[in-house]
C-alpha cells in the first residue's frame, strides 16, 4: 500500500517550503520532495525586503541577527547621480540564500513537514505522485519546482500570457560593506545589485539581456563599483541564473496548484520574487482550507499586480537611457519621493499619498 498525505509539494526551495509551512499551519499533513540535496541555492540578489521578513514571520520563520546584515533602504546609482530611500517601518535583511533555506527547513521540520531530499518526482496525476519508485497519494499537489516547472507541464498549465527573459550572474566578495543600503547600479540595458550579507561579505549580481556576457565582461560597465571591487577577494564562484517577467493564464487545474516561479515570475529587478512567493503561500493555504483553488487564482492575480507594475516600469527605465537619466534627476531633486515609491512597492503607501507623490513627481519630471 502506498503512502498518503493531504498536501504534496514538488520542490523544496523557499517557495515550496513556504507553501508547506503555511499548509501545515492549517492542520494539513504535508510532504515536500526535491531532486536536489540541501541547502538549495540560486543566483539571486539575496536581499529580503521588509515585507518579505513580515511574511516569513507570519509563517513562523525567524531569521537571527547574526544570519545576515540589516538593510536600511535602497539606493540607485546612475553615472554621476545617486538617490536613496529608507524603508519607513522596518529594515530588510541581506542574507545568504543557503542560510535562508536552512532556517526555512528548520521551521518546516518543527511544523511536522516530511522532507524528502534526493527524491525527484517522475509522475504527477490527479491521485498523487511517484517519487523514488514509490506512489504517494495526495489530496492536493503543489508545484514549486521553479521556472522550468515539470508540474506545470504535466498539468497542462504551460500557456504563458507574456514572457521576457534576462540573465543574471552572481559573485560574493570578502569585503566590509560600505553601506547598509542595497545599491542598484544602472548601465546600458544592465543593472548591478550590491547587497551586504554579513559584516565582511557582499553579494554582487549583474543582470542583462545578453546570455553570453559574463560577470567579468560586464563589470567595467559599472566603473564606480568596479573600482570598489578592484582589490577584493572573491568568496564564491560565479553562478548564473535566468530571470524573467512571465505570466500564466491559470495557476491551478483540478487539485494541482502552482507557486513561486512555477506560477509565473517577476524580473529580479523588482527584488520581490521571494516576497511574492511567501505571500502566495499564505493565500494558497487559505484556498486549500476552503477546498477551492479558485480562491487562490484570484489572490494570485491580486498579489502579482503591483510587482508587475513596478517590474514593467523598471525594465522600461533599463531600456530607455534618456528616460532613466531624466527620472534620476527628478528623484534627486525630490528624494522624499523615492521613499514613497519604495513604500508603494511594499504596499505601505495609501492611495492618496501615492497620488500626491505621483503629482509631485510629474512636476519634477517635466522640470528635469
CSV table of C-alpha atoms in Angstrom, one decimal:
chain,number,residue,atom,x,y,z
A,1,UNK,CA,0.0,0.0,0.0
A,2,UNK,CA,1.4,3.4,-1.0
A,3,UNK,CA,1.9,6.3,1.4
A,4,UNK,CA,-0.8,9.0,1.7
A,5,UNK,CA,-0.7,12.7,2.6
A,6,UNK,CA,-3.0,15.8,2.4
A,7,UNK,CA,-0.6,18.0,0.5
A,8,UNK,CA,2.4,17.0,-1.6
A,9,UNK,CA,4.8,19.8,-2.6
A,10,UNK,CA,7.1,19.3,-5.5
A,11,UNK,CA,10.2,21.5,-5.0
A,12,UNK,CA,12.0,22.2,-1.8
A,13,UNK,CA,13.2,25.7,-2.4
A,14,UNK,CA,11.9,28.8,-0.4
A,15,UNK,CA,8.6,28.8,-2.3
A,16,UNK,CA,7.9,25.2,-1.7
A,17,UNK,CA,8.9,25.3,1.9
A,18,UNK,CA,6.7,28.4,2.4
A,19,UNK,CA,3.8,26.5,0.9
A,20,UNK,CA,4.5,23.5,3.1
A,21,UNK,CA,4.7,25.6,6.3
A,22,UNK,CA,1.6,27.6,5.5
A,23,UNK,CA,-0.4,24.4,4.7
A,24,UNK,CA,0.8,22.7,7.9
A,25,UNK,CA,-0.3,25.7,9.9
A,26,UNK,CA,-3.8,24.9,8.7
A,27,UNK,CA,-3.6,21.4,10.0
A,28,UNK,CA,-2.7,19.6,6.8
A,29,UNK,CA,-0.3,16.7,6.6
A,30,UNK,CA,2.5,17.8,4.2
A,31,UNK,CA,5.3,16.1,2.3
A,32,UNK,CA,7.9,18.0,0.3
A,33,UNK,CA,10.1,16.3,-2.3
A,34,UNK,CA,13.1,17.7,-4.2
A,35,UNK,CA,15.6,16.0,-6.5
A,36,UNK,CA,18.4,18.2,-5.0
A,37,UNK,CA,20.3,17.9,-1.7
A,38,UNK,CA,20.1,20.9,0.7
A,39,UNK,CA,21.0,23.6,1.1
A,40,UNK,CA,19.4,24.8,-2.2
A,41,UNK,CA,20.9,27.9,-3.6
A,42,UNK,CA,20.2,30.2,-6.5
A,43,UNK,CA,22.0,33.2,-8.2
A,44,UNK,CA,19.9,35.9,-6.7
A,45,UNK,CA,20.5,39.3,-5.0
A,46,UNK,CA,20.0,37.8,-1.5
A,47,UNK,CA,18.2,40.9,-0.2
A,48,UNK,CA,14.9,40.4,1.7
A,49,UNK,CA,12.6,43.4,1.6
A,50,UNK,CA,10.8,44.3,4.9
A,51,UNK,CA,7.5,42.8,3.6
A,52,UNK,CA,9.3,39.5,2.9
A,53,UNK,CA,10.5,39.4,6.5
A,54,UNK,CA,7.0,40.2,7.7
A,55,UNK,CA,5.6,37.3,5.6
A,56,UNK,CA,8.3,35.0,6.9
A,57,UNK,CA,7.4,36.0,10.5
A,58,UNK,CA,3.7,35.1,9.8
A,59,UNK,CA,5.0,31.6,8.8
A,60,UNK,CA,7.0,31.4,12.0
A,61,UNK,CA,10.4,31.7,10.2
A,62,UNK,CA,12.6,33.9,12.3
A,63,UNK,CA,15.9,34.9,10.9
A,64,UNK,CA,18.6,35.8,13.5
A,65,UNK,CA,20.6,38.9,13.7
A,66,UNK,CA,23.8,37.0,13.0
A,67,UNK,CA,22.3,35.4,9.9
A,68,UNK,CA,22.9,38.4,7.7
A,69,UNK,CA,23.1,42.2,7.6
A,70,UNK,CA,20.3,44.7,8.2
A,71,UNK,CA,19.3,46.7,5.1
A,72,UNK,CA,18.0,50.3,5.8
A,73,UNK,CA,16.9,51.1,2.2
A,74,UNK,CA,17.6,51.1,-1.5
A,75,UNK,CA,20.0,53.3,-3.4
A,76,UNK,CA,20.0,54.0,-7.2
A,77,UNK,CA,23.4,54.8,-8.8
A,78,UNK,CA,23.4,56.1,-12.4
A,79,UNK,CA,26.5,57.7,-13.9
A,80,UNK,CA,27.2,60.6,-11.5
A,81,UNK,CA,23.7,60.7,-10.0
A,82,UNK,CA,22.6,58.9,-6.8
A,83,UNK,CA,19.4,58.8,-4.9
A,84,UNK,CA,18.4,56.7,-1.9
A,85,UNK,CA,15.3,56.0,0.1
A,86,UNK,CA,14.9,54.4,3.5
A,87,UNK,CA,12.5,51.7,4.4
A,88,UNK,CA,9.9,53.5,6.5
A,89,UNK,CA,8.7,50.9,9.0
A,90,UNK,CA,11.3,48.2,9.4
A,91,UNK,CA,14.6,47.2,7.9
A,92,UNK,CA,15.2,44.5,5.3
A,93,UNK,CA,17.9,41.8,5.6
A,94,UNK,CA,20.7,40.7,3.3
A,95,UNK,CA,21.2,37.0,3.9
A,96,UNK,CA,22.9,34.2,2.0
A,97,UNK,CA,20.3,32.0,0.3
A,98,UNK,CA,21.8,28.9,1.9
A,99,UNK,CA,21.1,30.4,5.4
A,100,UNK,CA,17.6,31.4,4.5
A,101,UNK,CA,17.0,27.8,3.2
A,102,UNK,CA,18.4,26.3,6.4
A,103,UNK,CA,16.1,28.4,8.6
A,104,UNK,CA,13.0,27.5,6.5
A,105,UNK,CA,13.9,23.8,6.7
A,106,UNK,CA,14.1,24.1,10.4
A,107,UNK,CA,10.7,25.7,10.6
A,108,UNK,CA,9.2,23.1,8.3
A,109,UNK,CA,10.5,20.3,10.4
A,110,UNK,CA,9.1,21.9,13.5
A,111,UNK,CA,5.7,22.0,11.8
A,112,UNK,CA,5.9,18.3,11.1
A,113,UNK,CA,6.5,18.6,7.4
A,114,UNK,CA,8.2,15.5,5.9
A,115,UNK,CA,11.2,16.5,3.8
A,116,UNK,CA,12.3,14.1,1.0
A,117,UNK,CA,15.7,15.1,-0.5
A,118,UNK,CA,17.4,13.5,-3.5
A,119,UNK,CA,13.9,12.4,-4.4
A,120,UNK,CA,12.9,13.6,-7.9
A,121,UNK,CA,9.2,13.4,-8.7
A,122,UNK,CA,8.8,11.5,-12.0
A,123,UNK,CA,5.0,11.5,-12.4
A,124,UNK,CA,2.1,13.7,-11.2
A,125,UNK,CA,-1.6,12.9,-11.7
A,126,UNK,CA,-4.9,13.7,-10.0
A,127,UNK,CA,-4.4,10.9,-7.5
A,128,UNK,CA,-0.8,11.7,-6.4
A,129,UNK,CA,2.8,11.4,-7.4
A,130,UNK,CA,5.6,8.9,-8.0
A,131,UNK,CA,9.0,9.6,-6.4
A,132,UNK,CA,11.8,7.2,-5.9
A,133,UNK,CA,9.6,4.5,-7.4
A,134,UNK,CA,7.0,4.9,-4.7
A,135,UNK,CA,3.4,6.0,-5.1
A,136,UNK,CA,2.3,8.7,-2.7
A,137,UNK,CA,-1.4,9.6,-2.8
A,138,UNK,CA,-2.3,13.2,-2.1
A,139,UNK,CA,-5.4,15.3,-2.0
A,140,UNK,CA,-3.6,18.4,-3.1
A,141,UNK,CA,-0.4,18.7,-5.2
A,142,UNK,CA,1.6,21.9,-5.3
A,143,UNK,CA,4.2,22.6,-8.0
A,144,UNK,CA,7.0,24.7,-6.6
A,145,UNK,CA,9.6,23.4,-9.0
A,146,UNK,CA,10.8,26.7,-10.4
A,147,UNK,CA,10.8,28.5,-13.7
A,148,UNK,CA,11.1,25.3,-15.8
A,149,UNK,CA,8.4,23.5,-13.8
A,150,UNK,CA,7.6,19.9,-14.8
A,151,UNK,CA,4.4,20.0,-12.7
A,152,UNK,CA,3.2,22.9,-14.8
A,153,UNK,CA,3.8,21.0,-18.0
A,154,UNK,CA,2.3,17.7,-16.7
A,155,UNK,CA,-0.8,19.6,-15.6
A,156,UNK,CA,-1.4,21.4,-18.9
A,157,UNK,CA,-0.7,24.9,-17.4
A,158,UNK,CA,2.2,25.8,-19.6
A,159,UNK,CA,0.5,28.6,-21.6
A,160,UNK,CA,2.2,31.9,-20.8
A,161,UNK,CA,0.4,35.2,-21.4
A,162,UNK,CA,3.7,37.1,-21.6
A,163,UNK,CA,7.4,36.3,-21.0
A,164,UNK,CA,10.6,38.4,-21.0
A,165,UNK,CA,13.9,36.8,-20.2
A,166,UNK,CA,17.1,38.2,-18.9
A,167,UNK,CA,20.3,36.6,-17.5
A,168,UNK,CA,21.9,37.1,-14.1
A,169,UNK,CA,25.4,36.3,-12.8
A,170,UNK,CA,26.3,36.3,-9.1
A,171,UNK,CA,29.6,36.6,-7.2
A,172,UNK,CA,30.3,37.1,-3.4
A,173,UNK,CA,33.2,39.2,-2.3
A,174,UNK,CA,35.1,39.2,1.0
A,175,UNK,CA,34.7,42.9,1.7
A,176,UNK,CA,33.4,45.1,4.5
A,177,UNK,CA,30.1,46.7,3.2
A,178,UNK,CA,30.5,50.4,2.6
A,179,UNK,CA,26.7,51.0,3.0
A,180,UNK,CA,23.7,49.5,4.8
A,181,UNK,CA,21.6,50.0,1.7
A,182,UNK,CA,21.1,47.7,-1.2
A,183,UNK,CA,22.6,49.5,-4.2
A,184,UNK,CA,21.3,49.2,-7.8
A,185,UNK,CA,23.8,50.5,-10.3
A,186,UNK,CA,22.4,51.2,-13.8
A,187,UNK,CA,24.3,50.9,-17.1
A,188,UNK,CA,23.2,50.4,-20.7
A,189,UNK,CA,20.5,47.7,-20.5
A,190,UNK,CA,22.0,46.2,-17.4
A,191,UNK,CA,22.0,46.5,-13.6
A,192,UNK,CA,24.3,45.5,-10.8
A,193,UNK,CA,22.9,44.7,-7.4
A,194,UNK,CA,25.0,45.2,-4.3
A,195,UNK,CA,23.7,43.6,-1.1
A,196,UNK,CA,25.6,43.3,2.2
A,197,UNK,CA,25.1,39.8,3.5
A,198,UNK,CA,27.4,39.8,6.5
A,199,UNK,CA,29.8,42.2,8.3
A,200,UNK,CA,32.6,41.0,5.9
A,201,UNK,CA,30.8,39.9,2.7
A,202,UNK,CA,28.8,41.4,-0.1
A,203,UNK,CA,26.8,39.8,-2.9
A,204,UNK,CA,27.0,41.3,-6.4
A,205,UNK,CA,24.6,40.3,-9.1
A,206,UNK,CA,24.8,41.6,-12.7
A,207,UNK,CA,21.7,41.3,-14.9
A,208,UNK,CA,21.5,41.9,-18.6
A,209,UNK,CA,19.7,40.7,-21.7
A,210,UNK,CA,22.9,39.0,-23.1
A,211,UNK,CA,23.4,35.4,-22.0
A,212,UNK,CA,27.0,35.3,-23.3
A,213,UNK,CA,28.2,38.4,-21.5
A,214,UNK,CA,29.6,37.1,-18.2
A,215,UNK,CA,30.3,38.9,-14.9
A,216,UNK,CA,33.9,40.0,-15.6
A,217,UNK,CA,33.0,41.2,-19.0
A,218,UNK,CA,30.1,43.3,-17.8
A,219,UNK,CA,31.6,44.7,-14.5
A,220,UNK,CA,33.6,47.5,-16.3
A,221,UNK,CA,30.2,48.9,-17.4
A,222,UNK,CA,29.9,50.0,-13.7
A,223,UNK,CA,33.1,52.0,-13.1
A,224,UNK,CA,32.3,53.1,-9.6
A,225,UNK,CA,31.5,49.6,-8.5
A,226,UNK,CA,34.5,48.1,-10.4
A,227,UNK,CA,36.8,50.4,-8.5
A,228,UNK,CA,35.5,49.3,-5.1
A,229,UNK,CA,36.0,45.7,-6.0
A,230,UNK,CA,39.4,46.1,-7.6
A,231,UNK,CA,41.4,44.5,-4.7
A,232,UNK,CA,38.7,42.5,-3.1
A,233,UNK,CA,38.9,38.7,-2.9
A,234,UNK,CA,36.1,36.5,-4.2
A,235,UNK,CA,34.2,34.4,-1.7
A,236,UNK,CA,32.3,32.3,-4.2
A,237,UNK,CA,32.5,31.2,-7.8
A,238,UNK,CA,30.4,32.9,-10.4
A,239,UNK,CA,26.9,31.4,-10.6
A,240,UNK,CA,24.3,32.1,-13.4
A,241,UNK,CA,20.5,32.1,-13.5
A,242,UNK,CA,17.7,33.2,-15.7
A,243,UNK,CA,15.2,35.8,-14.6
A,244,UNK,CA,12.0,36.7,-16.3
A,245,UNK,CA,8.7,38.5,-16.4
A,246,UNK,CA,6.3,35.6,-17.1
A,247,UNK,CA,2.6,35.5,-16.5
A,248,UNK,CA,0.5,32.4,-16.7
A,249,UNK,CA,-3.2,32.4,-17.7
A,250,UNK,CA,-4.0,30.0,-14.9
A,251,UNK,CA,-2.1,28.8,-11.8
A,252,UNK,CA,-4.2,25.7,-10.9
A,253,UNK,CA,-6.0,22.8,-12.5
A,254,UNK,CA,-8.1,20.4,-10.6
A,255,UNK,CA,-6.2,19.6,-7.4
A,256,UNK,CA,-2.9,20.9,-8.6
A,257,UNK,CA,-1.7,24.5,-7.8
A,258,UNK,CA,1.5,26.3,-8.7
A,259,UNK,CA,3.5,28.7,-6.6
A,260,UNK,CA,6.7,30.8,-6.9
A,261,UNK,CA,8.4,30.9,-10.3
A,262,UNK,CA,6.5,27.8,-11.4
A,263,UNK,CA,3.4,30.0,-11.3
A,264,UNK,CA,4.9,32.9,-13.3
A,265,UNK,CA,7.6,35.4,-12.2
A,266,UNK,CA,8.6,39.0,-11.9
A,267,UNK,CA,12.1,40.1,-13.1
A,268,UNK,CA,14.7,40.2,-10.4
A,269,UNK,CA,14.9,44.0,-10.9
A,270,UNK,CA,11.9,44.3,-8.6
A,271,UNK,CA,13.6,42.4,-5.7
A,272,UNK,CA,10.2,40.9,-5.0
A,273,UNK,CA,10.5,37.3,-6.1
A,274,UNK,CA,10.7,35.9,-2.6
A,275,UNK,CA,8.3,38.4,-1.0
A,276,UNK,CA,5.7,37.4,-3.6
A,277,UNK,CA,6.2,33.6,-3.1
A,278,UNK,CA,5.8,34.0,0.7
A,279,UNK,CA,2.5,35.9,0.3
A,280,UNK,CA,1.3,33.4,-2.3
A,281,UNK,CA,1.9,30.6,0.2
A,282,UNK,CA,-0.5,32.1,2.8
A,283,UNK,CA,-3.1,32.7,0.1
A,284,UNK,CA,-2.7,29.1,-1.2
A,285,UNK,CA,-3.1,27.7,2.3
A,286,UNK,CA,-6.3,29.6,2.7
A,287,UNK,CA,-7.6,28.2,-0.6
A,288,UNK,CA,-6.7,24.7,0.5
A,289,UNK,CA,-8.5,25.1,3.8
A,290,UNK,CA,-11.6,26.4,1.8
A,291,UNK,CA,-11.3,23.4,-0.5
A,292,UNK,CA,-11.3,25.5,-3.7
A,293,UNK,CA,-8.3,26.6,-5.6
A,294,UNK,CA,-10.3,29.3,-7.5
A,295,UNK,CA,-9.7,31.5,-4.4
A,296,UNK,CA,-6.0,31.1,-4.9
A,297,UNK,CA,-6.3,32.1,-8.6
A,298,UNK,CA,-8.0,35.3,-7.6
A,299,UNK,CA,-5.5,36.0,-4.8
A,300,UNK,CA,-2.5,35.2,-7.1
A,301,UNK,CA,-3.7,37.7,-9.7
A,302,UNK,CA,-4.2,40.4,-7.0
A,303,UNK,CA,-0.8,39.8,-5.3
A,304,UNK,CA,1.0,39.9,-8.7
A,305,UNK,CA,-0.5,43.1,-9.9
A,306,UNK,CA,1.8,45.6,-8.1
A,307,UNK,CA,5.1,43.7,-8.7
A,308,UNK,CA,4.2,43.5,-12.4
A,309,UNK,CA,3.6,47.3,-12.5
A,310,UNK,CA,6.9,48.0,-10.7
A,311,UNK,CA,8.8,45.5,-12.9
A,312,UNK,CA,7.5,46.9,-16.2
A,313,UNK,CA,8.4,50.4,-15.1
A,314,UNK,CA,11.9,49.5,-14.0
A,315,UNK,CA,12.5,47.5,-17.2
A,316,UNK,CA,11.4,50.5,-19.2
A,317,UNK,CA,14.0,52.6,-17.4
A,318,UNK,CA,16.6,49.9,-18.0
A,319,UNK,CA,16.0,50.1,-21.8
A,320,UNK,CA,15.5,53.8,-22.2
A,321,UNK,CA,18.7,55.6,-21.1
A,322,UNK,CA,17.3,59.1,-21.7
A,323,UNK,CA,14.2,58.4,-19.7
A,324,UNK,CA,16.2,56.9,-16.9
A,325,UNK,CA,18.5,59.9,-16.6
A,326,UNK,CA,15.6,62.3,-16.5
A,327,UNK,CA,13.9,60.2,-13.9
A,328,UNK,CA,17.0,60.1,-11.8
A,329,UNK,CA,17.3,63.9,-12.0
A,330,UNK,CA,13.7,64.2,-10.9
A,331,UNK,CA,14.2,61.9,-7.9
A,332,UNK,CA,17.5,63.7,-6.9
A,333,UNK,CA,15.5,67.0,-6.9
A,334,UNK,CA,12.9,65.5,-4.5
A,335,UNK,CA,14.4,62.5,-2.7
A,336,UNK,CA,11.4,62.1,-0.4
A,337,UNK,CA,9.5,60.8,-3.5
A,338,UNK,CA,11.8,57.8,-3.7
A,339,UNK,CA,10.8,56.7,-0.2
A,340,UNK,CA,7.2,57.0,-1.2
A,341,UNK,CA,7.8,54.9,-4.3
A,342,UNK,CA,9.6,52.2,-2.2
A,343,UNK,CA,6.6,52.3,0.2
A,344,UNK,CA,4.3,51.7,-2.7
A,345,UNK,CA,6.4,48.8,-3.9
A,346,UNK,CA,6.0,47.2,-0.5
A,347,UNK,CA,2.3,48.0,-0.2
A,348,UNK,CA,2.7,50.6,2.6
A,349,UNK,CA,1.5,53.8,0.8
A,350,UNK,CA,-2.1,54.7,0.9
A,351,UNK,CA,-3.8,55.7,-2.4
A,352,UNK,CA,-4.0,59.4,-1.5
A,353,UNK,CA,-0.3,59.5,-0.6
A,354,UNK,CA,0.6,57.8,-3.8
A,355,UNK,CA,-1.5,60.2,-5.9
A,356,UNK,CA,0.2,63.1,-4.2
A,357,UNK,CA,3.7,61.6,-4.8
A,358,UNK,CA,2.7,61.0,-8.4
A,359,UNK,CA,1.7,64.6,-9.0
A,360,UNK,CA,4.9,66.0,-7.4
A,361,UNK,CA,7.0,63.5,-9.4
A,362,UNK,CA,5.2,64.6,-12.6
A,363,UNK,CA,6.0,68.2,-12.0
A,364,UNK,CA,9.7,67.4,-11.2
A,365,UNK,CA,10.0,65.2,-14.2
A,366,UNK,CA,8.7,68.0,-16.5
A,367,UNK,CA,11.2,70.4,-15.0
A,368,UNK,CA,14.1,68.0,-15.1
